[in-house]
Coordinates of N, CA and C in Angstrom, one line a residue:
M19 N 36.0 125.1 35.4 CA 35.6 123.9 36.2 C 35.3 124.3 37.6
R20 N 34.2 123.8 38.2 CA 33.9 124.1 39.6 C 34.2 122.8 40.4
K21 N 35.1 123.0 41.3 CA 35.6 121.8 42.1 C 34.5 121.2 42.9
G22 N 33.7 122.1 43.5 CA 32.6 121.5 44.4 C 31.7 120.6 43.7
L23 N 31.2 120.9 42.5 CA 30.3 120.1 41.7 C 31.0 118.8 41.3
V24 N 32.3 118.9 40.9 CA 33.1 117.8 40.4 C 33.2 116.8 41.6
I25 N 33.6 117.3 42.8 CA 33.8 116.4 43.9 C 32.5 115.7 44.3
V26 N 31.4 116.4 44.4 CA 30.1 115.8 44.7 C 29.6 114.8 43.7
G27 N 29.8 115.2 42.4 CA 29.4 114.3 41.3 C 30.2 113.0 41.3
A28 N 31.5 113.1 41.6 CA 32.4 111.9 41.6 C 32.0 111.0 42.8
V29 N 31.7 111.6 43.9 CA 31.3 110.8 45.1 C 30.0 110.0 44.8
L30 N 29.0 110.8 44.3 CA 27.7 110.1 44.0 C 27.9 109.0 43.0
L31 N 28.7 109.3 42.0 CA 28.9 108.3 40.9 C 29.5 107.0 41.5
I32 N 30.5 107.2 42.3 CA 31.2 106.0 42.9 C 30.2 105.2 43.8
I33 N 29.5 105.9 44.7 CA 28.5 105.2 45.5 C 27.4 104.5 44.7
G34 N 26.9 105.2 43.7 CA 25.9 104.6 42.9 C 26.3 103.4 42.1
V35 N 27.5 103.4 41.6 CA 28.1 102.2 40.9 C 28.2 101.1 41.8
L36 N 28.8 101.3 43.0 CA 29.0 100.3 44.0 C 27.6 99.7 44.4
A37 N 26.7 100.6 44.7 CA 25.4 100.1 45.2 C 24.7 99.3 44.1
A38 N 24.7 99.7 42.9 CA 24.1 99.0 41.8 C 24.8 97.7 41.5
G39 N 26.1 97.7 41.5 CA 26.9 96.5 41.2 C 26.8 95.4 42.3
L40 N 26.8 95.9 43.5 CA 26.9 94.9 44.6 C 25.5 94.3 44.9
T41 N 24.4 95.0 44.5 CA 23.1 94.5 44.8 C 22.5 93.8 43.6
F42 N 22.9 94.1 42.4 CA 22.3 93.4 41.3 C 22.6 91.9 41.3
Q43 N 23.8 91.5 41.8 CA 24.2 90.1 41.8 C 24.3 89.7 43.3
Q44 N 23.5 88.7 43.7 CA 23.5 88.2 45.1 C 23.9 86.7 45.1
T45 N 24.8 86.4 46.0 CA 25.3 85.0 46.0 C 25.2 84.4 47.5
N46 N 24.7 83.2 47.6 CA 24.7 82.5 48.9 C 25.0 81.0 48.7
T47 N 25.4 80.4 49.8 CA 25.7 79.0 49.7 C 24.7 78.2 50.5
V48 N 24.3 77.0 49.9 CA 23.3 76.2 50.6 C 23.8 74.7 50.5
A49 N 23.3 74.0 51.5 CA 23.6 72.5 51.5 C 22.4 71.8 50.9
V50 N 22.6 71.1 49.9 CA 21.6 70.4 49.1 C 21.5 68.9 49.6
P51 N 20.3 68.5 50.2 CA 20.2 67.2 50.7 C 19.7 66.2 49.6
V52 N 19.6 65.0 50.0 CA 19.2 63.9 49.1 C 17.6 63.9 49.1
A53 N 17.0 63.7 47.9 CA 15.6 63.7 47.8 C 15.0 62.5 48.7
P54 N 13.9 62.7 49.3 CA 12.8 63.7 49.0 C 13.0 65.1 49.7
S55 N 14.1 65.2 50.6 CA 14.4 66.5 51.2 C 14.9 67.5 50.1
A56 N 14.8 68.8 50.4 CA 15.2 69.8 49.5 C 15.6 71.1 50.2
A57 N 16.5 71.8 49.6 CA 16.9 73.2 50.1 C 16.3 74.2 49.2
G58 N 15.8 75.3 49.8 CA 15.1 76.3 49.0 C 15.9 77.6 48.9
A59 N 15.5 78.4 47.9 CA 16.1 79.7 47.8 C 15.1 80.6 47.1
T60 N 14.9 81.8 47.6 CA 13.9 82.8 47.0 C 14.6 83.9 46.3
L61 N 14.1 84.2 45.2 CA 14.6 85.3 44.4 C 14.0 86.6 44.9
N62 N 14.8 87.4 45.6 CA 14.3 88.7 46.2 C 14.5 89.9 45.3
T63 N 14.0 89.8 44.1 CA 14.2 90.9 43.1 C 12.9 91.5 42.8
L64 N 12.9 92.8 42.2 CA 11.7 93.5 41.9 C 11.2 93.0 40.5
I65 N 12.1 92.6 39.7 CA 11.7 92.1 38.3 C 12.3 90.7 38.2
D66 N 11.9 90.0 37.1 CA 12.4 88.7 36.8 C 13.9 88.7 36.6
G67 N 14.6 87.6 36.9 CA 16.0 87.6 36.7 C 16.5 86.2 36.3
T68 N 17.8 86.0 36.6 CA 18.4 84.8 36.3 C 19.1 84.1 37.5
M69 N 19.0 82.8 37.6 CA 19.6 82.1 38.7 C 20.7 81.1 38.2
T70 N 21.8 81.1 38.8 CA 22.9 80.1 38.4 C 23.2 79.3 39.7
V71 N 23.2 78.0 39.5 CA 23.5 77.1 40.7 C 24.7 76.2 40.3
S72 N 25.7 76.3 41.1 CA 26.9 75.5 40.9 C 27.1 74.5 42.1
W73 N 27.3 73.2 41.9 CA 27.4 72.2 43.0 C 28.7 71.5 42.8
S74 N 29.1 70.9 43.9 CA 30.3 70.0 43.9 C 30.2 69.1 45.1
G75 N 31.0 68.0 45.1 CA 31.0 67.1 46.2 C 30.2 65.8 46.0
G76 N 29.7 65.6 44.8 CA 28.9 64.4 44.6 C 29.7 63.3 43.8
N77 N 29.0 62.4 43.2 CA 29.6 61.3 42.4 C 29.2 61.4 41.0
S78 N 29.8 60.6 40.2 CA 29.5 60.7 38.7 C 28.1 60.3 38.4
N79 N 27.4 59.5 39.2 CA 26.1 59.0 38.9 C 25.0 60.0 39.5
E80 N 25.4 61.0 40.1 CA 24.4 61.9 40.8 C 23.6 62.7 39.9
T81 N 22.4 63.0 40.3 CA 21.5 63.9 39.5 C 21.1 65.1 40.4
F82 N 21.3 66.3 39.8 CA 21.0 67.5 40.6 C 19.8 68.1 39.9
S83 N 18.7 68.3 40.7 CA 17.5 68.8 40.2 C 17.0 70.1 40.8
V84 N 16.4 71.0 40.0 CA 15.9 72.3 40.5 C 14.4 72.3 40.3
Y85 N 13.6 72.6 41.3 CA 12.2 72.6 41.2 C 11.6 74.0 41.5
D86 N 10.5 74.3 40.9 CA 9.8 75.5 41.2 C 8.8 75.2 42.3
C87 N 9.0 75.8 43.5 CA 8.1 75.5 44.7 C 6.8 76.2 44.5
P88 N 5.7 75.5 44.7 CA 4.4 76.2 44.7 C 4.1 77.0 45.9
N89 N 4.9 76.8 47.0 CA 4.7 77.6 48.2 C 6.1 77.9 48.8
A90 N 6.1 78.9 49.8 CA 7.3 79.4 50.3 C 8.2 78.3 51.0
D91 N 7.6 77.3 51.7 CA 8.4 76.4 52.4 C 8.8 75.2 51.6
C92 N 8.4 75.1 50.3 CA 8.7 74.0 49.4 C 8.3 72.6 50.0
A93 N 7.2 72.6 50.7 CA 6.7 71.3 51.3 C 6.4 70.3 50.2
S94 N 6.0 70.9 49.1 CA 5.8 70.0 47.9 C 6.4 70.7 46.7
S95 N 7.0 69.9 45.9 CA 7.7 70.5 44.7 C 7.0 70.2 43.4
G96 N 7.1 71.1 42.5 CA 6.5 70.9 41.2 C 7.4 70.1 40.3
S97 N 7.2 70.4 39.0 CA 8.1 69.7 38.0 C 9.5 70.4 38.0
A98 N 10.5 69.6 37.7 CA 11.8 70.1 37.6 C 12.0 71.0 36.4
I99 N 12.6 72.2 36.7 CA 12.8 73.2 35.6 C 14.2 73.1 35.1
A100 N 15.1 72.5 35.8 CA 16.5 72.3 35.4 C 17.1 71.1 36.0
V101 N 17.9 70.3 35.3 CA 18.5 69.0 35.8 C 19.9 69.0 35.3
G102 N 20.8 68.6 36.3 CA 22.2 68.4 35.9 C 22.7 67.1 36.4
H103 N 23.8 66.5 35.8 CA 24.3 65.2 36.2 C 25.8 65.3 36.5
G104 N 26.2 64.5 37.4 CA 27.6 64.4 37.8 C 27.9 64.9 39.2
G105 N 29.1 64.6 39.6 CA 29.5 65.0 41.0 C 29.7 66.5 41.1
S106 N 29.8 67.3 40.1 CA 29.9 68.8 40.1 C 29.3 69.3 38.8
G107 N 28.9 70.5 38.8 CA 28.4 71.1 37.6 C 27.7 72.4 37.8
S108 N 27.1 73.0 36.8 CA 26.4 74.3 37.0 C 25.2 74.4 36.1
L109 N 24.2 75.0 36.6 CA 22.9 75.2 35.8 C 22.5 76.7 35.9
S110 N 22.0 77.2 34.7 CA 21.5 78.6 34.7 C 20.1 78.6 34.1
F111 N 19.2 79.3 34.7 CA 17.8 79.3 34.2 C 17.2 80.6 34.6
A112 N 16.1 81.0 33.9 CA 15.3 82.2 34.2 C 14.4 81.9 35.3
V113 N 14.2 82.9 36.2 CA 13.4 82.8 37.4 C 12.4 84.0 37.5
D114 N 11.4 83.8 38.2 CA 10.4 84.9 38.4 C 10.7 85.7 39.6
S115 N 10.4 87.0 39.6 CA 10.6 87.8 40.8 C 9.8 87.3 42.0
G116 N 10.5 87.2 43.1 CA 9.8 86.7 44.3 C 9.6 85.2 44.3
G117 N 10.0 84.4 43.3 CA 9.7 83.0 43.3 C 10.7 82.3 44.2
T118 N 10.2 81.1 44.7 CA 11.0 80.2 45.6 C 11.4 78.9 44.8
Y119 N 12.6 78.5 44.9 CA 13.1 77.3 44.1 C 13.8 76.4 45.1
A120 N 13.6 75.1 44.8 CA 14.2 74.0 45.6 C 15.2 73.2 44.9
F121 N 16.2 72.7 45.6 CA 17.3 71.9 45.0 C 17.4 70.6 45.8
S122 N 17.6 69.5 45.1 CA 17.8 68.2 45.7 C 18.6 67.3 44.8
V123 N 19.2 66.3 45.3 CA 20.0 65.4 44.5 C 19.5 63.9 44.7
T124 N 19.8 63.1 43.7 CA 19.4 61.7 43.8 C 20.7 60.9 43.3
N125 N 20.7 59.6 43.7 CA 21.7 58.7 43.2 C 23.1 59.1 43.8
G126 N 23.1 59.7 45.0 CA 24.4 60.1 45.5 C 24.2 60.8 46.8
P127 N 25.3 61.2 47.4 CA 25.3 62.0 48.7 C 24.9 63.4 48.5
G128 N 24.6 64.1 49.6 CA 24.3 65.5 49.5 C 25.5 66.3 49.0
V129 N 25.2 67.5 48.5 CA 26.3 68.3 47.9 C 26.2 69.7 48.4
T130 N 27.2 70.5 48.2 CA 27.2 71.9 48.5 C 27.0 72.7 47.2
A131 N 26.1 73.7 47.3 CA 25.8 74.4 46.0 C 25.9 75.9 46.3
T132 N 26.4 76.6 45.3 CA 26.4 78.1 45.4 C 25.3 78.7 44.4
V133 N 24.4 79.4 45.0 CA 23.3 80.0 44.3 C 23.6 81.5 44.0
Q134 N 23.6 81.8 42.8 CA 23.8 83.2 42.4 C 22.6 83.7 41.6
T135 N 22.0 84.8 42.1 CA 20.8 85.4 41.4 C 21.2 86.8 40.9
D136 N 20.8 87.1 39.7 CA 21.0 88.4 39.0 C 19.7 89.0 38.8
G137 N 19.4 90.2 39.4 CA 18.2 90.9 39.2 C 18.2 92.2 39.9
F138 N 17.3 93.1 39.6 CA 17.2 94.4 40.2 C 16.4 94.4 41.5
V139 N 17.1 94.8 42.6 CA 16.4 95.0 43.9 C 16.3 96.5 44.1
I140 N 15.7 96.9 45.2 CA 15.5 98.4 45.5 C 16.8 99.1 45.5
L141 N 17.9 98.6 46.2 CA 19.1 99.3 46.2 C 19.8 99.4 44.9
T142 N 19.5 98.4 44.0 CA 20.1 98.5 42.6 C 19.5 99.8 41.9
F143 N 18.2 100.0 42.0 CA 17.6 101.2 41.4 C 18.1 102.5 42.0
V144 N 18.3 102.4 43.4 CA 18.8 103.6 44.1 C 20.2 103.9 43.6
G145 N 21.0 102.8 43.4 CA 22.4 103.0 42.9 C 22.4 103.6 41.5
I146 N 21.5 103.1 40.7 CA 21.5 103.6 39.3 C 21.2 105.1 39.3
I147 N 20.2 105.5 40.1 CA 19.8 106.9 40.2 C 20.9 107.8 40.7
L148 N 21.6 107.3 41.8 CA 22.8 108.1 42.3 C 23.9 108.2 41.3
A149 N 24.1 107.1 40.5 CA 25.2 107.1 39.5 C 24.8 108.1 38.4
A150 N 23.6 108.1 38.0 CA 23.1 109.1 36.9 C 23.3 110.5 37.4
L151 N 22.8 110.8 38.7 CA 22.9 112.1 39.2 C 24.4 112.5 39.4
G152 N 25.2 111.6 39.8 CA 26.6 111.9 40.0 C 27.3 112.2 38.6
S153 N 26.9 111.5 37.6 CA 27.5 111.7 36.3 C 27.1 113.1 35.7
F154 N 25.8 113.5 36.0 CA 25.3 114.8 35.6 C 26.1 115.9 36.3
L155 N 26.2 115.8 37.6 CA 26.9 116.9 38.3 C 28.4 116.9 37.9
L156 N 29.0 115.8 37.6 CA 30.4 115.7 37.2 C 30.6 116.5 35.9
V157 N 29.7 116.2 34.9 CA 29.8 116.9 33.6 C 29.6 118.4 33.8
V158 N 28.5 118.7 34.6 CA 28.3 120.2 34.8 C 29.4 120.9 35.4
G159 N 30.0 120.2 36.4 CA 31.2 120.8 37.1 C 32.4 121.0 36.2
I160 N 32.6 120.0 35.3 CA 33.7 120.1 34.4 C 33.5 121.2 33.4
V161 N 32.3 121.3 32.8 CA 32.0 122.3 31.8 C 31.8 123.7 32.3
A162 N 31.3 123.8 33.5 CA 31.0 125.1 34.1 C 32.3 126.0 34.3
K163 N 32.1 127.2 34.0 CA 33.2 128.2 34.2 C 33.4 128.5 35.7
P164 N 34.6 128.7 36.2 CA 34.8 129.0 37.6 C 34.3 130.4 37.9
R165 N 33.9 130.6 39.1 CA 33.4 131.9 39.5 C 34.6 132.9 39.6
V166 N 34.4 134.1 39.1 CA 35.5 135.1 39.1 C 35.0 136.2 40.0
R167 N 35.6 136.4 41.1 CA 35.2 137.5 42.0 C 35.7 138.8 41.5
A168 N 34.8 139.7 41.5 CA 35.1 141.1 41.0 C 36.1 141.7 41.9
A169 N 37.1 142.5 41.3 CA 38.1 143.1 42.1 C 37.5 144.2 42.9
P170 N 38.0 144.3 44.2 CA 37.4 145.4 45.0 C 37.6 146.8 44.5
M171 N 36.6 147.6 44.5 CA 36.6 148.9 44.0 C 37.5 149.8 44.9
E172 N 38.3 150.6 44.3 CA 39.1 151.5 45.1 C 38.3 152.7 45.5
V173 N 38.4 153.1 46.7 CA 37.6 154.2 47.3 C 38.6 155.4 47.4
A174 N 38.2 156.5 46.7 CA 39.0 157.6 46.7 C 39.1 158.2 48.1
P175 N 40.3 158.6 48.5 CA 40.4 159.2 49.9 C 39.6 160.5 50.0
P176 N 39.1 160.8 51.1 CA 38.2 162.0 51.3 C 39.0 163.3 51.0
A177 N 38.4 164.1 50.2 CA 39.1 165.4 49.8 C 39.3 166.3 51.0
A178 N 40.4 166.9 51.1 CA 40.7 167.8 52.2 C 39.7 168.9 52.2
A179 N 39.3 169.3 53.4 CA 38.3 170.4 53.5 C 38.9 171.7 53.0
E180 N 38.2 172.3 52.1 CA 38.6 173.5 51.5 C 38.4 174.7 52.5
A181 N 39.3 175.5 52.5 CA 39.2 176.7 53.4 C 38.1 177.6 52.8
P182 N 37.3 178.1 53.6 CA 36.2 179.0 53.1 C 36.8 180.2 52.4
P183 N 36.2 180.7 51.4 CA 36.7 181.8 50.6 C 36.9 183.0 51.5
S184 N 37.9 183.8 51.2 CA 38.2 185.0 52.0 C 37.6 186.2 51.3
F185 N 37.0 187.1 52.0 CA 36.5 188.3 51.5 C 37.2 189.5 52.1
A186 N 37.4 190.4 51.3 CA 38.1 191.6 51.8 C 37.3 192.8 51.6
G187 N 37.4 193.8 52.4 CA 36.7 195.0 52.2 C 37.3 196.1 53.0
E188 N 36.8 197.3 52.9 CA 37.3 198.4 53.6 C 36.1 199.2 54.3
T189 N 36.4 199.6 55.4 CA 35.5 200.6 56.1 C 36.3 201.8 56.4
A190 N 35.7 202.7 57.0 CA 36.5 204.0 57.3 C 37.7 203.7 58.1
G191 N 38.8 203.9 57.6 CA 40.1 203.8 58.3 C 40.5 202.4 58.6
Q192 N 39.8 201.3 58.1 CA 40.2 199.9 58.4 C 40.1 199.1 57.1
T193 N 40.9 198.0 57.1 CA 40.7 197.0 56.0 C 40.4 195.7 56.8
W194 N 39.4 195.0 56.3 CA 39.0 193.7 57.0 C 39.0 192.6 56.0
V195 N 39.3 191.4 56.5 CA 39.4 190.2 55.7 C 38.6 189.1 56.4
A196 N 37.7 188.4 55.7 CA 36.9 187.3 56.3 C 37.7 186.0 56.1
G197 N 38.3 185.5 57.1 CA 39.1 184.3 57.1 C 38.4 183.1 57.6
P198 N 39.0 181.9 57.8 CA 38.4 180.7 58.3 C 37.9 180.9 59.7
S199 N 38.5 181.7 60.5 CA 38.1 181.8 61.9 C 37.3 183.0 62.2
G200 N 36.9 183.7 61.1 CA 36.1 184.9 61.3 C 36.7 186.1 60.7
P201 N 36.1 187.2 60.7 CA 36.6 188.4 60.1 C 37.9 188.9 60.9
E202 N 38.9 189.2 60.1 CA 40.1 189.8 60.7 C 40.3 191.2 60.2
T203 N 40.6 192.1 61.1 CA 40.6 193.5 60.8 C 42.1 193.9 60.7
I204 N 42.4 194.6 59.7 CA 43.8 195.1 59.6 C 43.7 196.7 59.5
M205 N 44.3 197.3 60.4 CA 44.3 198.7 60.5 C 45.1 199.3 59.3
K206 N 44.6 200.3 58.7 CA 45.3 200.9 57.5 C 45.5 202.4 57.8
A207 N 46.7 202.8 57.7 CA 46.9 204.2 57.9 C 46.3 205.1 56.9
R208 N 45.8 206.2 57.4 CA 45.1 207.1 56.4 C 46.2 207.9 55.7
V209 N 46.0 207.9 54.4 CA 47.0 208.6 53.5 C 46.5 210.0 53.3
E210 N 47.4 210.9 53.6 CA 47.1 212.3 53.4 C 47.4 212.7 52.0
T211 N 46.5 213.4 51.3 CA 46.8 213.9 50.0 C 47.6 215.2 50.1
P212 N 48.6 215.3 49.5 CA 49.4 216.5 49.6 C 48.6 217.7 49.1
Q213 N 48.9 218.9 49.6 CA 48.3 220.1 49.2 C 48.6 220.4 47.8
A214 N 47.6 221.0 47.1 CA 47.8 221.4 45.7 C 48.9 222.5 45.6
A215 N 49.5 222.5 44.5 CA 50.6 223.5 44.3 C 49.9 224.9 44.3
Q216 N 50.8 225.9 44.6 CA 50.4 227.3 44.6 C 49.8 227.7 43.2
G217 N 48.8 228.4 43.2 CA 48.2 228.8 42.0 C 47.1 227.9 41.5
S218 N 47.0 226.7 42.0 CA 45.9 225.7 41.6 C 44.8 225.7 42.6
Q219 N 43.7 225.1 42.2 CA 42.5 225.1 43.1 C 42.8 224.2 44.3
Q220 N 42.4 224.6 45.5 CA 42.7 223.9 46.7 C 41.9 222.6 46.8
Y221 N 42.5 221.7 47.5 CA 41.7 220.4 47.8 C 40.7 220.7 48.9
I222 N 39.7 219.9 48.9 CA 38.6 220.0 49.9 C 38.9 219.0 51.0
K223 N 38.9 219.5 52.2 CA 39.2 218.7 53.4 C 37.8 218.3 54.0
C224 N 37.7 216.9 54.2 CA 36.5 216.4 54.8 C 36.5 216.7 56.3
A225 N 35.4 217.4 56.8 CA 35.3 217.7 58.2 C 35.1 216.5 59.1
S226 N 34.6 215.4 58.5 CA 34.4 214.2 59.3 C 35.6 213.4 59.6
C227 N 36.4 213.1 58.5 CA 37.6 212.3 58.7 C 38.9 213.0 58.5
G228 N 38.8 214.2 57.9 CA 40.0 215.0 57.7 C 40.7 214.6 56.4
T229 N 40.1 213.9 55.5 CA 40.8 213.5 54.3 C 40.7 214.6 53.3
M230 N 41.8 214.9 52.6 CA 41.9 215.9 51.6 C 41.3 215.3 50.3
N231 N 40.4 215.9 49.6 CA 39.7 215.4 48.5 C 39.9 216.3 47.3
E232 N 40.0 215.8 46.1 CA 40.1 216.6 44.9 C 38.9 217.5 44.8
P233 N 39.1 218.7 44.2 CA 38.0 219.7 44.1 C 36.8 219.2 43.4
W234 N 37.0 218.3 42.5 CA 35.8 217.9 41.7 C 35.0 216.8 42.3
L235 N 35.4 216.2 43.5 CA 34.6 215.2 44.2 C 33.5 215.8 45.0
H236 N 32.4 215.1 45.1 CA 31.3 215.6 45.8 C 31.2 214.8 47.1
N237 N 31.7 213.6 47.2 CA 31.7 212.7 48.4 C 33.1 212.4 48.8
C238 N 33.4 212.4 50.1 CA 34.7 212.1 50.6 C 35.1 210.7 50.0
R239 N 36.3 210.7 49.5 CA 36.8 209.4 48.9 C 37.2 208.4 50.0
W240 N 37.2 208.9 51.2 CA 37.5 207.9 52.3 C 36.3 207.5 53.1
C241 N 35.5 208.4 53.6 CA 34.4 208.0 54.4 C 33.1 208.1 53.6
Q242 N 33.1 208.6 52.4 CA 32.0 208.6 51.5 C 30.9 209.6 51.9
R243 N 31.2 210.4 52.8 CA 30.2 211.4 53.2 C 30.2 212.6 52.3
A244 N 29.0 213.3 52.2 CA 28.9 214.4 51.3 C 29.9 215.6 51.7
L245 N 30.6 216.1 50.8 CA 31.6 217.1 51.1 C 30.9 218.5 51.3
E246 N 29.7 218.6 50.8 CA 29.0 219.9 50.9 C 28.7 220.2 52.3
S247 N 28.4 219.1 53.1 CA 28.0 219.4 54.5 C 29.2 219.2 55.5
T248 N 30.2 218.6 55.0 CA 31.4 218.4 55.9 C 32.6 219.1 55.5
A249 N 32.6 219.7 54.3 CA 33.9 220.2 53.7 C 34.3 221.5 54.5
S250 N 35.5 221.7 54.6 CA 36.1 222.9 55.1 C 37.5 223.1 54.5
S251 N 37.8 224.2 54.1 CA 39.0 224.4 53.4 C 40.2 224.9 54.3

């Protein structure tokens, strides 16, 4: 159920019902004189309707007559369309939209009459439309499923910066390591190869770096230079 649609629909429905109900039936009070004078009333409806006239304050011999006026001021009256007798009573009759009707009494004093007209006016139609729209929104609001907000997506924390890979290597007499802040050099002591035992072939000493190399090597195992040009025994 969507509360917004339900609230709007309920408000429109209430306003529409009140507007249609209060304007469909109109009531006013008139003082009805003795003929040949008359009091008039006009039916201000868009379509034909019904008029009900109730009077009181007369005597038992009194005659209450309703006439269809040929003009708006009822200067002249036509034939009676409804007649009642007695000091009080009520008459109901069909009337035409926009028609004017006159009331008068004979054989007695003037009376007070209540004129009630039932018919559709502009506000009645507006009220019906509002009531229909309100009913539609009310039903849609009740049937509709509520909006469900999607749960916020969790954002993974940023991964810690990985340290750059380290590379190690050796150059002549040194060991170097490539770290995060740049190459770092670690000095490495040169390892002397012990002299071969008596009676065996002597090691070859590199004249460049002084490293003792096995007799079968052609390049110095430390500085990688050719032993033929640098060797000395």
